[in-house]
Amino acid sequence: MRRRSQTSVDDTPVPADDPKPQGKGRPTPKRRDAESRRRQPVTAPKDRKEAYRAMRAKQAAERERARKGMLAGDERYFPIRDKGPARKFARDWVDSRRLPSQYFLPFSLVILLATWIPWPLEIRAQVLNVVIAVGWPIMMIGVLFTSVYVAWKVKKLVAEKMPDESVRGVGFYAAMRALQIRKLRFPPPSVLPGGKPVPPKK
């Protein structure tokens, strides 16, 4: 009978930094050894200053992640006041329309600049008269009317379309958003005037 040839197996332990792949002739590393090599050593901060810097860096990273999430429209990162389907409906309803109240801040700036211009005395008196007697009253009446209408309309629509949702504060929320300049609204609008979705940024 032929004797089977016995090949010796190299049971030399494999160092952790051995670049050669595991193959025939080398034992499979134990699980605890593989896990210990994968673990990264955790170094404790040396002093309070280093711990404080690490904490500040972590908080800054979390704030940046939350900011990017809000800009992307991820509701998980929204403040409490902006969460929920009722608030989402209010934002979309306001953002899909051009309302007079959204021009309140630009119009106020124009009026303010008009009073700062060094007009001649005769013209300056006329400008101030127009601003005080005409400009401000018209602006305030328009803002008041628009705010009341937006609050009433959004609250009514939410009650009709979402009977299970609370309408508490949703009208005021919509009215305050309608006062803001469109580009400064936060969370950012997800619809364009007219109702079309905002195209994704490239």
XYZ file of C-alpha atoms in Angstrom:
202
model
C 0.000 0.000 0.000
C 1.097 3.483 -0.806
C 1.509 5.719 2.107
C -0.167 9.067 1.854
C 2.309 11.873 1.760
C 1.942 14.105 4.796
C 2.548 17.780 4.237
C 3.547 19.867 7.199
C 1.346 22.803 8.004
C 3.008 26.069 8.923
C 1.480 26.950 12.243
C 3.618 29.997 12.777
C 1.440 32.775 14.167
C 0.677 35.562 11.699
C 1.675 39.024 12.859
C -1.021 41.721 12.852
C 0.743 43.753 10.191
C 1.464 40.859 7.863
C 0.521 42.098 4.348
C 0.182 38.583 2.946
C -3.352 37.264 2.555
C -4.529 34.241 4.457
C -4.179 31.148 2.376
C -3.264 27.512 2.494
C -0.662 26.667 5.015
C -1.645 29.476 7.407
C -4.105 29.057 10.238
C -7.274 31.110 10.287
C -6.902 33.890 12.870
C -9.051 33.655 15.937
C -12.125 35.869 16.116
C -10.983 37.758 19.183
C -7.630 38.469 17.538
C -9.330 39.844 14.397
C -11.675 41.995 16.459
C -8.837 43.365 18.554
C -7.020 44.449 15.401
C -10.149 46.198 14.097
C -10.701 48.137 17.292
C -9.318 51.632 17.303
C -7.691 52.747 20.517
C -9.650 55.423 22.367
C -7.476 58.091 23.842
C -8.810 60.081 26.753
C -8.300 63.862 26.703
C -5.168 64.953 28.503
C -6.746 67.864 30.325
C -9.890 69.984 30.569
C -8.904 72.257 27.717
C -8.530 69.338 25.335
C -11.844 67.859 26.486
C -13.525 71.236 25.997
C -12.087 71.565 22.480
C -13.290 68.061 21.614
C -16.762 68.869 22.941
C -16.886 72.126 20.966
C -15.787 70.338 17.790
C -18.482 67.687 18.282
C -21.172 70.312 18.887
C -20.060 72.263 15.802
C -20.281 69.109 13.686
C -23.776 68.378 15.019
C -24.920 71.955 14.301
C -23.538 71.765 10.771
C -25.302 68.444 10.184
C -28.569 69.913 11.482
C -28.156 73.016 9.301
C -27.607 70.924 6.189
C -30.575 68.746 7.118
C -32.855 71.780 7.470
C -31.633 73.260 4.182
C -32.333 69.920 2.507
C -35.883 69.898 3.934
C -35.322 66.991 6.332
C -38.030 67.481 8.947
C -36.038 65.513 11.536
C -33.814 68.563 11.951
C -36.606 71.168 12.055
C -37.453 73.029 15.259
C -40.640 71.923 17.025
C -42.593 74.898 15.676
C -41.926 73.809 12.067
C -42.757 70.120 12.410
C -45.940 68.371 11.352
C -48.120 68.130 8.239
C -50.192 71.189 9.233
C -47.110 73.430 9.353
C -45.840 71.919 6.108
C -49.170 72.734 4.434
C -49.064 76.300 5.805
C -45.539 76.846 4.452
C -46.399 75.498 1.007
C -49.605 77.533 0.829
C -47.768 80.768 1.638
C -44.733 79.998 -0.535
C -46.883 79.208 -3.577
C -48.332 82.758 -3.595
C -47.065 86.314 -3.977
C -48.652 88.116 -1.047
C -48.521 91.881 -0.372
C -47.193 91.356 3.145
C -43.952 89.808 1.867
C -42.997 93.243 0.508
C -43.388 94.864 3.936
C -39.670 94.846 4.783
C -38.433 96.049 1.354
C -41.071 98.806 1.298
C -40.106 99.872 4.828
C -36.472 100.083 3.745
C -37.374 102.262 0.750
C -39.385 104.620 2.946
C -36.567 104.814 5.472
C -34.006 105.597 2.792
C -36.294 108.287 1.365
C -36.288 110.080 4.708
C -32.496 109.880 4.972
C -31.733 111.457 1.616
C -30.635 115.097 2.091
C -33.417 116.650 0.029
C -33.765 120.420 -0.210
C -35.993 121.749 2.556
C -39.034 122.235 0.319
C -38.795 118.739 -1.192
C -37.960 117.147 2.146
C -41.163 118.491 3.674
C -43.187 117.032 0.796
C -41.426 113.660 1.050
C -42.051 113.391 4.782
C -45.661 114.384 4.262
C -46.158 111.678 1.632
C -44.404 109.063 3.763
C -46.292 109.854 6.985
C -49.690 110.657 5.489
C -49.808 108.143 2.613
C -47.018 105.570 2.589
C -47.146 104.191 6.112
C -50.958 104.002 6.390
C -51.287 102.175 3.068
C -48.521 99.758 3.986
C -49.885 98.991 7.446
C -53.446 98.485 6.186
C -52.164 96.125 3.489
C -50.065 94.119 5.954
C -52.898 93.885 8.478
C -55.451 92.797 5.890
C -53.099 90.225 4.343
C -52.090 88.767 7.727
C -55.700 88.353 8.859
C -56.696 86.780 5.538
C -53.726 84.365 5.452
C -54.283 83.244 9.055
C -58.010 82.674 8.491
C -57.583 80.921 5.141
C -54.790 78.547 6.172
C -56.516 77.628 9.427
C -59.736 76.872 7.569
C -58.003 74.740 4.923
C -56.038 72.756 7.499
C -59.248 72.022 9.417
C -60.906 70.805 6.192
C -58.027 68.799 4.730
C -56.502 67.493 7.974
C -59.296 67.007 10.523
C -57.019 64.965 12.791
C -54.408 67.722 13.006
C -54.499 70.520 15.553
C -55.018 73.967 14.046
C -53.717 75.746 17.128
C -51.169 78.374 16.099
C -51.100 77.359 12.434
C -52.817 80.561 11.270
C -50.366 82.797 13.126
C -47.502 80.643 11.817
C -48.643 81.184 8.215
C -49.171 84.930 8.741
C -45.661 85.380 10.160
C -44.130 83.464 7.259
C -46.037 85.656 4.799
C -44.314 88.709 6.310
C -40.848 87.381 5.546
C -38.897 88.005 2.361
C -39.054 84.822 0.329
C -35.283 84.293 0.149
C -34.970 84.688 3.927
C -37.678 82.184 4.872
C -36.598 79.230 6.947
C -37.172 76.373 6.413
C -36.519 77.232 2.758
C -39.533 77.142 0.404
C -40.092 73.795 -1.301
C -42.501 75.229 -3.897
C -42.287 78.133 -6.315
C -44.939 80.846 -6.728
C -47.648 79.029 -8.642
C -47.193 75.713 -6.827
C -44.436 74.022 -8.832
C -41.731 72.232 -6.784
C -38.428 74.018 -6.326
C -35.906 72.363 -8.678
C -33.085 70.561 -6.881
C -29.781 72.365 -6.645
C -27.046 70.987 -8.853
